[in-house]
Amino acid sequence: VSPGVQATFSQQPQDLVVVAGQPVTLPCSIPGYHGVVLWIKDGLALGVGRDLSGYPRYTVIGDHSTGEHHLRIQRVELMDDAVFECQAIQAAMRSRPARLTVLVPPEDPVISGGPVVSLRAGDPLNLTCHADNAKPAASIIWIRNGEVLNGAMYSKTLLRDGRRESTVSTLYLSASNIETGQQIICRASNKAVPNGKETSVNIDIQHLPLVNLSVEPQPILEGNLVKFHCSAKANPPVTLYRWAKGGNVIKEFSGDTYEVIVDHSFFTEPVSCEVTNPLGSTNISRNVDVYFGPRMAAEPQSLQVDLGSDAVFNCAWTGNPSLTIVWMKRGSGVVLSNENILTLKAVRQEDAGKYVCRAVVPRVGAGEKEVSLTVNGPPTISSTQTHQALHGEKGEIKCFIRSTPPPDRIAWSWKETVLESGTSGRYTVETVSTEEGVISTLTMSNIVPADFQTIYNCTAWNSFGSDTEIIRLKEQGGSQSSTGSTSTLTLWWPPLIDTLKGYFKMFAIEALLSTVLTQSLMNSYIPF
């Protein structure tokens, strides 16, 4: 500087903001000054003159002869964030201090668990995004389908260098607010990167298999082929199909289709398809609308009841479509009931017999089951009142006894004689049991005329009472007079006998006594 001339700065460094990694030049011009120039950083000299060998990225540039001493910094780093001065030593001059502010963009943001975030259906979504080592701290926003998602939690941490900060943002979304396949973006920005840096994740909602089981065709007549198809949507994908019927695994089929010829059991035993993926299994079942004829569900039982009691039969059928039940007595066209239960009130002996429970499935089939009703009561005797025989020959008379329970005793009586079994003189009694009842036969050898005038009484007893039948023996091919006599007796005598029988029974007098008295009375009126 010439004597008497004061040196001045034509250019001084200014406050600057620069992004890390970019170059920057701090100007310093002192025209006419040829002395030593120092650059000061935060109060410390960087070197003497243009020798900045301790700072490889720093260079003093410009035309020294014209007083240009500009500081050039290559690839600005965070450590360059400082206050710089340019000093002219011999002139005892210093520039104004210039603040160099270095901005550091955040590192690329990272979403925890990305790039695909999987969760189970029904669970909420929590996403965390980190944007680290930024100056100033990064701001984070969440974006879905071009729209910013609000409500995220935000926090930042100052690093040890006291300059940079790391930012964490957590986004919560309820299960109802997310769908599989959606993309969610985390965008981090600060002054160093106004447009921001971003990363994204795809949402993968995992769920148990969603299963639909179809059955074709329906309805179907049993004995025909049916196809079951098990369609499933699953994430993760399906790993196993398992078929079962009525709870029993069908090992022969392992795919999504099951074909089978159906019978009635498919109507009540459902077919199930169990579909499995890594999250678990889903089971769905279907019954088949199988048309089938009546099948016995509860078999009626034959009954033996006491006279005057109620008889209740229960008969249950299954069939599809709905069936009709009819109760009838065998040999009768009268419908007794259309219900499963048939109740016969205060049964009489004539109610005994066969009953049929019949079921009809319209246009499909019919079935029936027969049961017996046995009525416990006094015996009932039936016989032809007059039997024919030849004089001098062997003759026999019979009585047929229906009795439940079976008769305890059967006796033939005539005149003063009573014979239950075996032989007495010319008389023999034989008893034979059949499915329908008991046949008792009184056989007489060497028929004499008196045999044709004798009244024979067949009496049977059981625990419920007794019954008596009076029978006569008629001479085969006899004279007109005897025939007339017999006819006359047949006209007036049976009513009298019936009256006597009723009288004796009314007063509970043994049938045998009735027979003896009746025989004595008849003998006093009938001429020989």
Short mmCIF file of C-alpha atoms in Angstrom, two decimals:
data_model
loop_
_atom_site.label_atom_id
_atom_site.label_comp_id
_atom_site.label_asym_id
_atom_site.label_seq_id
_atom_site.Cartn_x
_atom_site.Cartn_y
_atom_site.Cartn_z
CA VAL A 1 0.00 0.00 0.00
CA SER A 2 1.49 3.37 -0.95
CA PRO A 3 2.48 5.67 1.92
CA GLY A 4 -0.40 7.82 2.98
CA VAL A 5 -3.01 5.58 1.21
CA GLN A 6 -5.49 3.66 3.42
CA ALA A 7 -6.30 0.06 2.21
CA THR A 8 -9.95 -0.97 2.22
CA PHE A 9 -11.99 -4.11 1.41
CA SER A 10 -13.67 -4.01 -1.90
CA GLN A 11 -15.21 -7.46 -1.21
CA GLN A 12 -15.88 -9.08 2.14
CA PRO A 13 -17.30 -12.51 2.99
CA GLN A 14 -21.07 -12.61 3.57
CA ASP A 15 -23.26 -14.95 5.58
CA LEU A 16 -24.00 -17.98 3.47
CA VAL A 17 -26.15 -21.06 3.72
CA VAL A 18 -24.91 -24.02 1.76
CA VAL A 19 -25.84 -27.65 1.47
CA ALA A 20 -23.23 -30.14 2.50
CA GLY A 21 -21.37 -31.52 -0.48
CA GLN A 22 -21.62 -28.36 -2.53
CA PRO A 23 -18.66 -25.94 -3.18
CA VAL A 24 -18.66 -22.42 -1.78
CA THR A 25 -16.46 -19.32 -2.24
CA LEU A 26 -16.03 -16.67 0.44
CA PRO A 27 -14.88 -13.43 -1.28
CA CYS A 28 -12.11 -11.18 0.05
CA SER A 29 -10.60 -8.34 -2.09
CA ILE A 30 -8.21 -5.62 -0.84
CA PRO A 31 -7.03 -3.61 -3.89
CA GLY A 32 -3.48 -2.24 -3.63
CA TYR A 33 -2.66 -4.36 -0.59
CA HIS A 34 0.36 -6.60 -1.06
CA GLY A 35 0.92 -7.78 2.48
CA VAL A 36 -0.03 -11.04 4.23
CA VAL A 37 -3.71 -12.07 4.28
CA LEU A 38 -5.04 -14.59 6.79
CA TRP A 39 -8.32 -16.50 6.78
CA ILE A 40 -9.68 -17.05 10.28
CA LYS A 41 -12.18 -19.79 11.15
CA ASP A 42 -13.87 -19.54 14.49
CA GLY A 43 -10.89 -17.42 15.70
CA LEU A 44 -8.17 -19.74 14.43
CA ALA A 45 -5.95 -19.02 11.45
CA LEU A 46 -6.20 -21.53 8.65
CA GLY A 47 -2.65 -20.80 7.42
CA VAL A 48 -0.32 -18.01 6.27
CA GLY A 49 -1.12 -16.40 2.99
CA ARG A 50 -2.11 -18.89 0.40
CA ASP A 51 -0.60 -21.85 2.22
CA LEU A 52 -3.60 -23.84 3.57
CA SER A 53 -1.88 -27.20 3.44
CA GLY A 54 -3.62 -28.28 6.61
CA TYR A 55 -7.00 -28.06 4.89
CA PRO A 56 -6.95 -30.00 1.65
CA ARG A 57 -10.45 -28.86 0.63
CA TYR A 58 -9.61 -25.18 1.26
CA THR A 59 -7.92 -23.02 -1.42
CA VAL A 60 -7.18 -19.27 -1.66
CA ILE A 61 -7.96 -18.20 -5.17
CA GLY A 62 -7.97 -14.94 -7.19
CA ASP A 63 -5.31 -12.56 -8.56
CA HIS A 64 -2.94 -11.85 -5.74
CA SER A 65 -1.48 -8.84 -7.53
CA THR A 66 -4.88 -7.13 -7.53
CA GLY A 67 -5.57 -8.03 -3.92
CA GLU A 68 -7.93 -10.96 -4.46
CA HIS A 69 -7.77 -13.52 -1.65
CA HIS A 70 -11.00 -15.52 -2.02
CA LEU A 71 -11.46 -18.70 0.07
CA ARG A 72 -12.74 -21.65 -1.99
CA ILE A 73 -14.13 -24.70 -0.13
CA GLN A 74 -14.70 -27.91 -2.11
CA ARG A 75 -17.52 -30.20 -1.01
CA VAL A 76 -18.64 -28.41 2.09
CA GLU A 77 -18.90 -30.57 5.17
CA LEU A 78 -20.55 -30.12 8.51
CA MET A 79 -17.22 -29.12 10.06
CA ASP A 80 -17.23 -26.10 7.77
CA ASP A 81 -20.21 -24.72 9.65
CA ALA A 82 -18.36 -21.79 11.29
CA VAL A 83 -17.61 -18.05 11.35
CA PHE A 84 -14.98 -16.92 8.82
CA GLU A 85 -12.92 -13.65 8.64
CA CYS A 86 -10.41 -12.29 6.15
CA GLN A 87 -7.57 -10.30 7.79
CA ALA A 88 -4.91 -8.02 6.27
CA ILE A 89 -2.06 -8.31 8.76
CA GLN A 90 0.18 -5.36 7.76
CA ALA A 91 -2.81 -3.07 7.35
CA ALA A 92 -4.32 -4.27 10.65
CA MET A 93 -7.64 -4.86 8.89
CA ARG A 94 -10.25 -7.55 9.31
CA SER A 95 -13.43 -8.20 7.40
CA ARG A 96 -16.79 -8.47 8.98
CA PRO A 97 -17.36 -11.99 10.36
CA ALA A 98 -19.32 -14.21 7.94
CA ARG A 99 -21.44 -17.14 9.17
CA LEU A 100 -21.23 -20.17 6.91
CA THR A 101 -24.23 -22.34 7.69
CA VAL A 102 -24.02 -25.89 6.41
CA LEU A 103 -27.26 -27.75 5.83
CA VAL A 104 -27.23 -31.55 5.96
CA PRO A 105 -30.02 -33.48 4.26
CA PRO A 106 -31.40 -36.47 6.11
CA GLU A 107 -30.23 -39.88 5.15
CA ASP A 108 -32.68 -41.86 3.05
CA PRO A 109 -35.71 -42.54 5.25
CA VAL A 110 -36.31 -46.09 6.34
CA ILE A 111 -39.67 -47.68 7.27
CA SER A 112 -39.21 -50.48 9.77
CA GLY A 113 -40.24 -53.84 8.38
CA GLY A 114 -40.31 -52.63 4.77
CA PRO A 115 -40.56 -52.91 1.85
CA VAL A 116 -43.54 -55.21 2.54
CA VAL A 117 -45.32 -55.01 5.88
CA SER A 118 -47.46 -58.04 6.66
CA LEU A 119 -50.17 -58.19 9.30
CA ARG A 120 -53.14 -60.36 10.12
CA ALA A 121 -56.60 -59.31 9.11
CA GLY A 122 -58.27 -57.40 11.90
CA ASP A 123 -55.02 -56.12 13.39
CA PRO A 124 -54.18 -52.38 13.35
CA LEU A 125 -51.13 -51.08 11.49
CA ASN A 126 -48.21 -49.35 13.18
CA LEU A 127 -45.54 -47.93 10.87
CA THR A 128 -42.29 -46.30 12.03
CA CYS A 129 -40.13 -44.15 9.74
CA HIS A 130 -36.58 -42.99 10.58
CA ALA A 131 -34.89 -39.97 8.97
CA ASP A 132 -31.43 -39.68 10.55
CA ASN A 133 -28.44 -37.31 10.65
CA ALA A 134 -30.11 -34.18 9.32
CA LYS A 135 -29.41 -30.51 9.95
CA PRO A 136 -31.83 -29.13 10.70
CA ALA A 137 -34.03 -32.04 11.87
CA ALA A 138 -36.11 -33.52 9.10
CA SER A 139 -39.86 -33.17 8.92
CA ILE A 140 -41.72 -36.39 8.09
CA ILE A 141 -45.10 -36.79 6.42
CA TRP A 142 -47.03 -39.93 5.47
CA ILE A 143 -48.80 -40.19 2.13
CA ARG A 144 -51.35 -42.69 0.78
CA ASN A 145 -53.01 -42.43 -2.59
CA GLY A 146 -51.67 -38.90 -2.95
CA GLU A 147 -53.17 -37.75 0.35
CA VAL A 148 -51.31 -36.84 3.52
CA LEU A 149 -52.22 -39.02 6.50
CA ASN A 150 -52.62 -37.08 9.70
CA GLY A 151 -52.19 -38.12 13.29
CA ALA A 152 -48.62 -39.44 13.23
CA MET A 153 -46.46 -39.18 16.36
CA TYR A 154 -43.18 -37.26 15.89
CA SER A 155 -39.94 -37.13 17.89
CA LYS A 156 -36.34 -36.03 17.27
CA THR A 157 -32.99 -36.69 18.91
CA LEU A 158 -29.88 -34.43 18.90
CA LEU A 159 -26.76 -36.31 17.99
CA ARG A 160 -23.45 -36.13 19.85
CA ASP A 161 -22.00 -33.60 17.45
CA GLY A 162 -24.59 -31.17 18.74
CA ARG A 163 -25.54 -30.21 15.21
CA ARG A 164 -27.40 -33.03 13.52
CA GLU A 165 -30.66 -34.60 14.59
CA SER A 166 -32.52 -37.83 13.89
CA THR A 167 -36.27 -37.91 13.49
CA VAL A 168 -38.74 -40.72 14.15
CA SER A 169 -42.41 -40.70 13.04
CA THR A 170 -44.94 -43.37 14.00
CA LEU A 171 -48.20 -43.80 12.10
CA TYR A 172 -51.17 -45.73 13.52
CA LEU A 173 -53.98 -46.96 11.27
CA SER A 174 -56.97 -48.96 12.47
CA ALA A 175 -57.84 -52.25 10.80
CA SER A 176 -60.83 -50.67 9.11
CA ASN A 177 -58.61 -48.00 7.54
CA ILE A 178 -56.23 -50.28 5.66
CA GLU A 179 -56.45 -52.56 2.70
CA THR A 180 -54.08 -55.11 1.34
CA GLY A 181 -51.98 -53.92 -1.58
CA GLN A 182 -51.97 -50.29 -0.49
CA GLN A 183 -48.72 -48.31 -0.76
CA ILE A 184 -47.81 -45.93 2.05
CA ILE A 185 -45.01 -43.37 1.57
CA CYS A 186 -42.77 -41.80 4.18
CA ARG A 187 -41.34 -38.47 2.97
CA ALA A 188 -38.58 -36.72 4.95
CA SER A 189 -37.47 -33.17 4.12
CA ASN A 190 -35.54 -30.19 5.51
CA LYS A 191 -34.00 -27.04 4.05
CA ALA A 192 -31.27 -29.11 2.47
CA VAL A 193 -33.81 -31.14 0.51
CA PRO A 194 -37.02 -29.13 0.25
CA ASN A 195 -38.57 -31.69 -2.07
CA GLY A 196 -37.71 -34.39 0.40
CA LYS A 197 -36.58 -37.95 0.24
CA GLU A 198 -39.07 -40.76 0.40
CA THR A 199 -39.48 -44.47 0.78
CA SER A 200 -42.55 -46.66 0.73
CA VAL A 201 -43.98 -49.94 1.92
CA ASN A 202 -46.70 -52.15 0.51
CA ILE A 203 -49.32 -53.46 2.91
CA ASP A 204 -49.86 -57.19 2.89
CA ILE A 205 -52.89 -58.17 4.96
CA GLN A 206 -52.74 -61.86 5.71
CA HIS A 207 -55.82 -63.86 6.61
CA LEU A 208 -57.10 -67.34 7.13
CA PRO A 209 -58.60 -69.00 4.07
CA LEU A 210 -61.95 -67.58 3.01
CA VAL A 211 -63.83 -70.65 1.87
CA ASN A 212 -66.97 -71.29 -0.16
CA LEU A 213 -68.28 -74.84 -0.58
CA SER A 214 -70.61 -75.51 -3.51
CA VAL A 215 -72.64 -78.67 -4.10
CA GLU A 216 -73.97 -79.53 -7.55
CA PRO A 217 -76.52 -80.63 -8.53
CA GLN A 218 -79.17 -80.19 -5.85
CA PRO A 219 -81.67 -81.57 -5.05
CA ILE A 220 -80.53 -85.03 -6.14
CA LEU A 221 -82.03 -88.50 -5.92
CA GLU A 222 -79.85 -90.90 -3.92
CA GLY A 223 -77.64 -93.09 -6.04
CA ASN A 224 -76.51 -90.24 -8.29
CA LEU A 225 -73.21 -88.38 -8.62
CA VAL A 226 -72.63 -85.11 -6.76
CA LYS A 227 -69.64 -82.76 -7.07
CA PHE A 228 -68.37 -80.70 -4.14
CA HIS A 229 -66.10 -77.75 -4.98
CA CYS A 230 -64.14 -75.95 -2.28
CA SER A 231 -63.04 -72.52 -3.51
CA ALA A 232 -60.71 -70.59 -1.21
CA LYS A 233 -58.98 -67.22 -1.07
CA ALA A 234 -56.02 -67.16 1.26
CA ASN A 235 -52.99 -65.04 2.09
CA PRO A 236 -50.52 -66.68 2.45
CA PRO A 237 -51.64 -69.22 -0.16
CA VAL A 238 -53.45 -72.48 0.62
CA THR A 239 -51.19 -75.35 1.63
CA LEU A 240 -53.72 -78.13 2.27
CA TYR A 241 -57.28 -79.27 1.54
CA ARG A 242 -58.90 -81.92 3.72
CA TRP A 243 -62.33 -83.50 3.18
CA ALA A 244 -64.52 -85.24 5.75
CA LYS A 245 -68.05 -86.61 6.01
CA GLY A 246 -69.84 -86.74 9.32
CA GLY A 247 -66.52 -85.98 11.01
CA ASN A 248 -64.67 -88.87 9.33
CA VAL A 249 -61.73 -87.88 7.14
CA ILE A 250 -61.91 -88.87 3.46
CA LYS A 251 -58.28 -89.74 2.77
CA GLU A 252 -58.78 -90.48 -0.92
CA PHE A 253 -59.32 -86.81 -1.82
CA SER A 254 -56.84 -83.99 -1.15
CA GLY A 255 -57.66 -81.38 -3.79
CA ASP A 256 -60.33 -78.71 -3.98
CA THR A 257 -62.92 -81.07 -5.55
CA TYR A 258 -64.71 -84.14 -4.18
CA GLU A 259 -67.04 -86.30 -6.30
CA VAL A 260 -69.17 -89.09 -4.88
CA ILE A 261 -72.38 -91.06 -5.45
CA VAL A 262 -74.63 -89.95 -2.60
CA ASP A 263 -77.01 -91.91 -0.44
CA HIS A 264 -79.41 -90.94 2.33
CA SER A 265 -76.59 -90.42 4.84
CA PHE A 266 -75.45 -87.26 3.02
CA PHE A 267 -78.75 -85.66 4.08
CA THR A 268 -77.86 -85.85 7.78
CA GLU A 269 -74.06 -86.19 7.75
CA PRO A 270 -72.51 -82.98 6.38
CA VAL A 271 -69.53 -82.98 4.06
CA SER A 272 -66.83 -80.58 5.24
CA CYS A 273 -63.88 -78.97 3.49
CA GLU A 274 -61.01 -77.79 5.68
CA VAL A 275 -58.59 -75.37 4.02
CA THR A 276 -55.21 -74.60 5.61
CA ASN A 277 -52.58 -71.92 5.11
CA PRO A 278 -49.63 -70.93 7.36
CA LEU A 279 -51.96 -68.86 9.58
CA GLY A 280 -54.37 -71.69 10.33
CA SER A 281 -57.41 -73.49 8.98
CA THR A 282 -60.98 -72.71 7.96
CA ASN A 283 -63.64 -75.42 7.94
CA ILE A 284 -66.97 -75.20 6.14
CA SER A 285 -69.58 -77.93 5.75
CA ARG A 286 -72.74 -78.57 3.74
CA ASN A 287 -75.50 -81.14 3.78
CA VAL A 288 -76.79 -82.46 0.49
CA ASP A 289 -80.48 -82.19 -0.37
CA VAL A 290 -80.73 -85.91 -1.16
CA TYR A 291 -84.16 -87.30 -2.02
CA PHE A 292 -84.64 -90.76 -0.49
CA GLY A 293 -87.49 -93.03 0.44
CA PRO A 294 -88.63 -93.76 4.01
CA ARG A 295 -86.06 -95.18 6.39
CA MET A 296 -86.96 -96.42 9.84
CA ALA A 297 -85.68 -94.10 12.59
CA ALA A 298 -87.54 -95.57 15.57
CA GLU A 299 -88.92 -99.07 15.08
CA PRO A 300 -92.31 -99.72 16.69
CA GLN A 301 -92.55 -102.63 19.09
CA SER A 302 -95.35 -105.14 19.44
CA LEU A 303 -97.33 -104.69 22.64
CA GLN A 304 -99.10 -106.89 25.15
CA VAL A 305 -101.46 -104.90 27.36
CA ASP A 306 -104.21 -105.66 29.81
CA LEU A 307 -107.83 -105.33 28.84
CA GLY A 308 -108.98 -101.74 29.42
CA SER A 309 -105.48 -100.26 29.40
CA ASP A 310 -104.08 -97.89 26.77
CA ALA A 311 -101.78 -99.14 24.00
CA VAL A 312 -99.22 -96.66 22.65
CA PHE A 313 -97.14 -97.42 19.53
CA ASN A 314 -94.28 -95.19 18.43
CA CYS A 315 -93.08 -95.31 14.84
CA ALA A 316 -90.58 -92.78 13.39
CA TRP A 317 -89.37 -92.55 9.79
CA THR A 318 -86.98 -90.28 7.97
CA GLY A 319 -87.31 -89.32 4.34
CA ASN A 320 -86.76 -86.46 1.96
CA PRO A 321 -88.85 -84.61 0.87
CA SER A 322 -91.20 -84.62 3.86
CA LEU A 323 -93.05 -87.89 4.32
CA THR A 324 -96.56 -88.81 5.40
CA ILE A 325 -97.22 -91.41 8.12
CA VAL A 326 -100.39 -93.55 8.25
CA TRP A 327 -101.39 -96.00 10.99
CA MET A 328 -103.96 -98.66 10.08
CA LYS A 329 -105.13 -101.99 11.41
CA ARG A 330 -104.34 -104.83 9.06
CA GLY A 331 -107.47 -105.74 7.14
CA SER A 332 -109.12 -102.39 7.80
CA GLY A 333 -109.15 -99.35 5.56
CA VAL A 334 -109.60 -96.92 8.45
CA VAL A 335 -106.74 -94.47 9.11
CA LEU A 336 -106.10 -94.44 12.84
CA SER A 337 -103.38 -91.78 12.98
CA ASN A 338 -101.12 -89.63 10.82
CA GLU A 339 -98.65 -89.04 13.62
CA ASN A 340 -95.63 -90.98 14.78
CA ILE A 341 -97.57 -92.10 17.83
CA LEU A 342 -100.68 -94.26 17.73
CA THR A 343 -102.65 -94.39 20.97
CA LEU A 344 -105.47 -96.89 21.47
CA LYS A 345 -107.52 -95.96 24.54
CA ALA A 346 -109.01 -98.61 26.87
CA VAL A 347 -108.34 -101.51 24.53
CA ARG A 348 -110.83 -104.29 24.09
CA GLN A 349 -110.13 -107.83 23.03
CA GLU A 350 -111.36 -107.08 19.53
CA ASP A 351 -108.58 -104.47 19.27
CA ALA A 352 -105.99 -107.25 19.28
CA GLY A 353 -104.37 -107.89 15.92
CA LYS A 354 -101.81 -106.56 13.46
CA TYR A 355 -101.20 -102.83 13.01
CA VAL A 356 -99.25 -101.25 10.17
CA CYS A 357 -97.24 -98.05 10.28
CA ARG A 358 -96.77 -96.89 6.70
CA ALA A 359 -94.63 -93.98 5.47
CA VAL A 360 -94.78 -92.41 2.00
CA VAL A 361 -92.34 -89.96 0.42
CA PRO A 362 -94.20 -88.56 -2.60
CA ARG A 363 -92.72 -89.59 -5.94
CA VAL A 364 -89.79 -91.27 -4.18
CA GLY A 365 -90.88 -94.34 -2.26
CA ALA A 366 -92.82 -95.96 0.59
CA GLY A 367 -92.15 -98.28 3.51
CA GLU A 368 -94.13 -100.00 6.23
CA LYS A 369 -93.66 -101.84 9.50
CA GLU A 370 -96.12 -104.28 11.08
CA VAL A 371 -96.58 -104.78 14.81
CA SER A 372 -98.93 -106.87 16.91
CA LEU A 373 -101.24 -105.89 19.73
CA THR A 374 -102.03 -108.62 22.20
CA VAL A 375 -104.73 -107.91 24.78
CA ASN A 376 -104.56 -109.65 28.13
CA GLY A 377 -108.07 -110.69 29.21
CA PRO A 378 -110.34 -113.62 29.95
CA PRO A 379 -110.32 -116.47 27.43
CA THR A 380 -112.78 -116.45 24.56
CA ILE A 381 -114.07 -119.77 23.27
CA SER A 382 -115.49 -120.42 19.84
CA SER A 383 -116.92 -123.69 18.57
CA THR A 384 -119.64 -125.15 16.40
CA GLN A 385 -122.53 -125.65 18.78
CA THR A 386 -123.50 -128.99 17.21
CA HIS A 387 -121.16 -131.76 16.10
CA GLN A 388 -122.31 -134.88 14.22
CA ALA A 389 -121.39 -138.49 14.90
CA LEU A 390 -122.54 -142.04 14.04
CA HIS A 391 -124.08 -144.38 16.58
CA GLY A 392 -121.56 -147.02 17.63
CA GLU A 393 -118.64 -145.12 16.11
CA LYS A 394 -116.10 -142.76 17.55
CA GLY A 395 -117.10 -139.10 17.77
CA GLU A 396 -115.40 -135.89 18.83
CA ILE A 397 -116.25 -132.31 19.69
CA LYS A 398 -113.80 -129.41 19.69
CA CYS A 399 -113.51 -125.95 21.20
CA PHE A 400 -111.07 -123.24 20.09
CA ILE A 401 -109.75 -121.02 22.84
CA ARG A 402 -108.10 -117.63 22.33
CA SER A 403 -106.43 -116.51 25.52
CA THR A 404 -103.75 -114.02 26.52
CA PRO A 405 -102.15 -114.96 28.78
CA PRO A 406 -102.53 -118.63 27.83
CA PRO A 407 -105.24 -120.54 29.73
CA ASP A 408 -104.22 -121.90 33.10
CA ARG A 409 -106.85 -124.63 32.88
CA ILE A 410 -109.24 -126.17 30.33
CA ALA A 411 -111.99 -128.58 31.40
CA TRP A 412 -114.78 -130.53 29.71
CA SER A 413 -117.86 -131.30 31.81
CA TRP A 414 -121.04 -133.24 31.17
CA LYS A 415 -123.59 -134.69 33.54
CA GLU A 416 -121.60 -135.34 36.73
CA THR A 417 -118.25 -135.72 34.96
CA VAL A 418 -115.37 -133.26 34.67
CA LEU A 419 -112.30 -134.14 32.59
CA GLU A 420 -109.33 -131.82 31.96
CA SER A 421 -106.94 -134.21 30.22
CA GLY A 422 -106.26 -137.84 29.60
CA THR A 423 -108.88 -140.62 29.42
CA SER A 424 -111.87 -141.49 31.57
CA GLY A 425 -113.88 -144.48 30.42
CA ARG A 426 -115.00 -143.89 26.86
CA TYR A 427 -113.82 -140.24 26.96
CA THR A 428 -110.44 -138.73 26.11
CA VAL A 429 -109.37 -135.05 26.24
CA GLU A 430 -106.48 -133.76 24.12
CA THR A 431 -105.22 -130.17 23.98
CA VAL A 432 -103.08 -128.75 21.18
CA SER A 433 -101.53 -125.22 21.09
CA THR A 434 -101.30 -123.33 17.79
CA GLU A 435 -100.14 -119.84 16.80
CA GLU A 436 -103.76 -118.68 16.87
CA GLY A 437 -104.78 -120.27 20.15
CA VAL A 438 -105.52 -123.60 21.85
CA ILE A 439 -107.69 -126.42 20.45
CA SER A 440 -109.19 -128.79 23.00
CA THR A 441 -110.81 -131.99 21.68
CA LEU A 442 -113.15 -134.33 23.58
CA THR A 443 -113.21 -137.75 21.91
CA MET A 444 -115.90 -140.38 22.67
CA SER A 445 -115.58 -144.01 21.62
CA ASN A 446 -118.55 -146.31 20.84
CA ILE A 447 -121.19 -143.61 20.66
CA VAL A 448 -124.43 -144.54 22.50
CA PRO A 449 -127.85 -142.84 22.14
CA ALA A 450 -127.47 -141.03 25.44
CA ASP A 451 -124.45 -139.19 24.04
CA PHE A 452 -126.77 -137.41 21.63
CA GLN A 453 -128.89 -136.09 24.50
CA THR A 454 -125.97 -134.85 26.65
CA ILE A 455 -124.83 -131.25 26.88
CA TYR A 456 -121.04 -130.89 26.82
CA ASN A 457 -119.42 -127.86 28.40
CA CYS A 458 -115.92 -126.57 27.41
CA THR A 459 -114.57 -124.09 29.99
CA ALA A 460 -111.22 -122.24 30.04
CA TRP A 461 -109.65 -120.10 32.79
CA ASN A 462 -106.75 -117.67 33.05
CA SER A 463 -105.77 -114.99 35.59
CA PHE A 464 -108.28 -112.55 34.09
CA GLY A 465 -111.35 -114.80 34.18
CA SER A 466 -113.06 -117.62 32.27
CA ASP A 467 -115.33 -118.44 29.37
CA THR A 468 -117.66 -121.36 28.68
CA GLU A 469 -119.07 -122.85 25.49
CA ILE A 470 -121.93 -125.42 25.45
CA ILE A 471 -121.78 -128.01 22.65
CA ARG A 472 -124.11 -130.85 21.57
CA LEU A 473 -123.48 -134.03 19.67
CA LYS A 474 -125.96 -134.82 16.91
CA GLU A 475 -126.54 -138.24 15.41
CA GLN A 476 -125.50 -138.28 11.80
CA GLY A 477 -128.32 -139.54 9.53
CA GLY A 478 -130.81 -139.84 12.47
CA SER A 479 -134.66 -140.24 12.13
CA GLN A 480 -136.95 -137.37 11.24
CA SER A 481 -138.44 -137.34 14.71
CA SER A 482 -135.14 -137.16 16.44
CA THR A 483 -134.10 -134.48 14.00
CA GLY A 484 -137.28 -132.59 14.79
CA SER A 485 -136.66 -132.98 18.49
CA THR A 486 -133.20 -131.65 18.08
CA SER A 487 -134.50 -128.75 16.05
CA THR A 488 -137.04 -127.97 18.74
CA LEU A 489 -134.33 -128.02 21.39
CA THR A 490 -132.11 -125.85 19.22
CA LEU A 491 -134.93 -123.27 19.00
CA TRP A 492 -135.79 -122.85 22.67
CA TRP A 493 -132.92 -124.30 24.65
CA PRO A 494 -129.84 -122.17 23.67
CA PRO A 495 -131.41 -118.87 24.86
CA LEU A 496 -132.17 -120.47 28.18
CA ILE A 497 -128.65 -121.80 28.44
CA ASP A 498 -127.18 -118.38 27.62
CA THR A 499 -129.40 -116.83 30.30
CA LEU A 500 -128.21 -119.33 32.84
CA LYS A 501 -124.58 -118.82 31.88
CA GLY A 502 -124.91 -115.07 32.26
CA TYR A 503 -126.65 -115.48 35.61
CA PHE A 504 -123.95 -117.70 37.00
CA LYS A 505 -121.11 -115.54 35.68
CA MET A 506 -122.77 -112.42 37.14
CA PHE A 507 -122.49 -113.87 40.60
CA ALA A 508 -118.96 -115.22 39.99
CA ILE A 509 -120.04 -118.87 40.42
CA GLU A 510 -117.59 -121.31 38.92
CA ALA A 511 -118.34 -122.18 35.30
CA LEU A 512 -118.08 -125.82 36.19
CA LEU A 513 -120.98 -125.53 38.68
CA SER A 514 -122.91 -123.74 35.97
CA THR A 515 -122.38 -126.65 33.64
CA VAL A 516 -123.51 -129.28 36.15
CA LEU A 517 -126.66 -127.38 37.07
CA THR A 518 -127.48 -126.69 33.45
CA GLN A 519 -126.95 -130.36 32.57
CA SER A 520 -129.32 -131.48 35.35
CA LEU A 521 -131.97 -129.02 34.21
CA MET A 522 -131.75 -130.17 30.61
CA ASN A 523 -131.93 -133.84 31.53
CA SER A 524 -135.23 -133.19 33.34
CA TYR A 525 -136.82 -131.69 30.23
CA ILE A 526 -135.47 -133.75 27.37
CA PRO A 527 -137.31 -137.04 26.65
CA PHE A 528 -135.23 -140.12 25.85
#
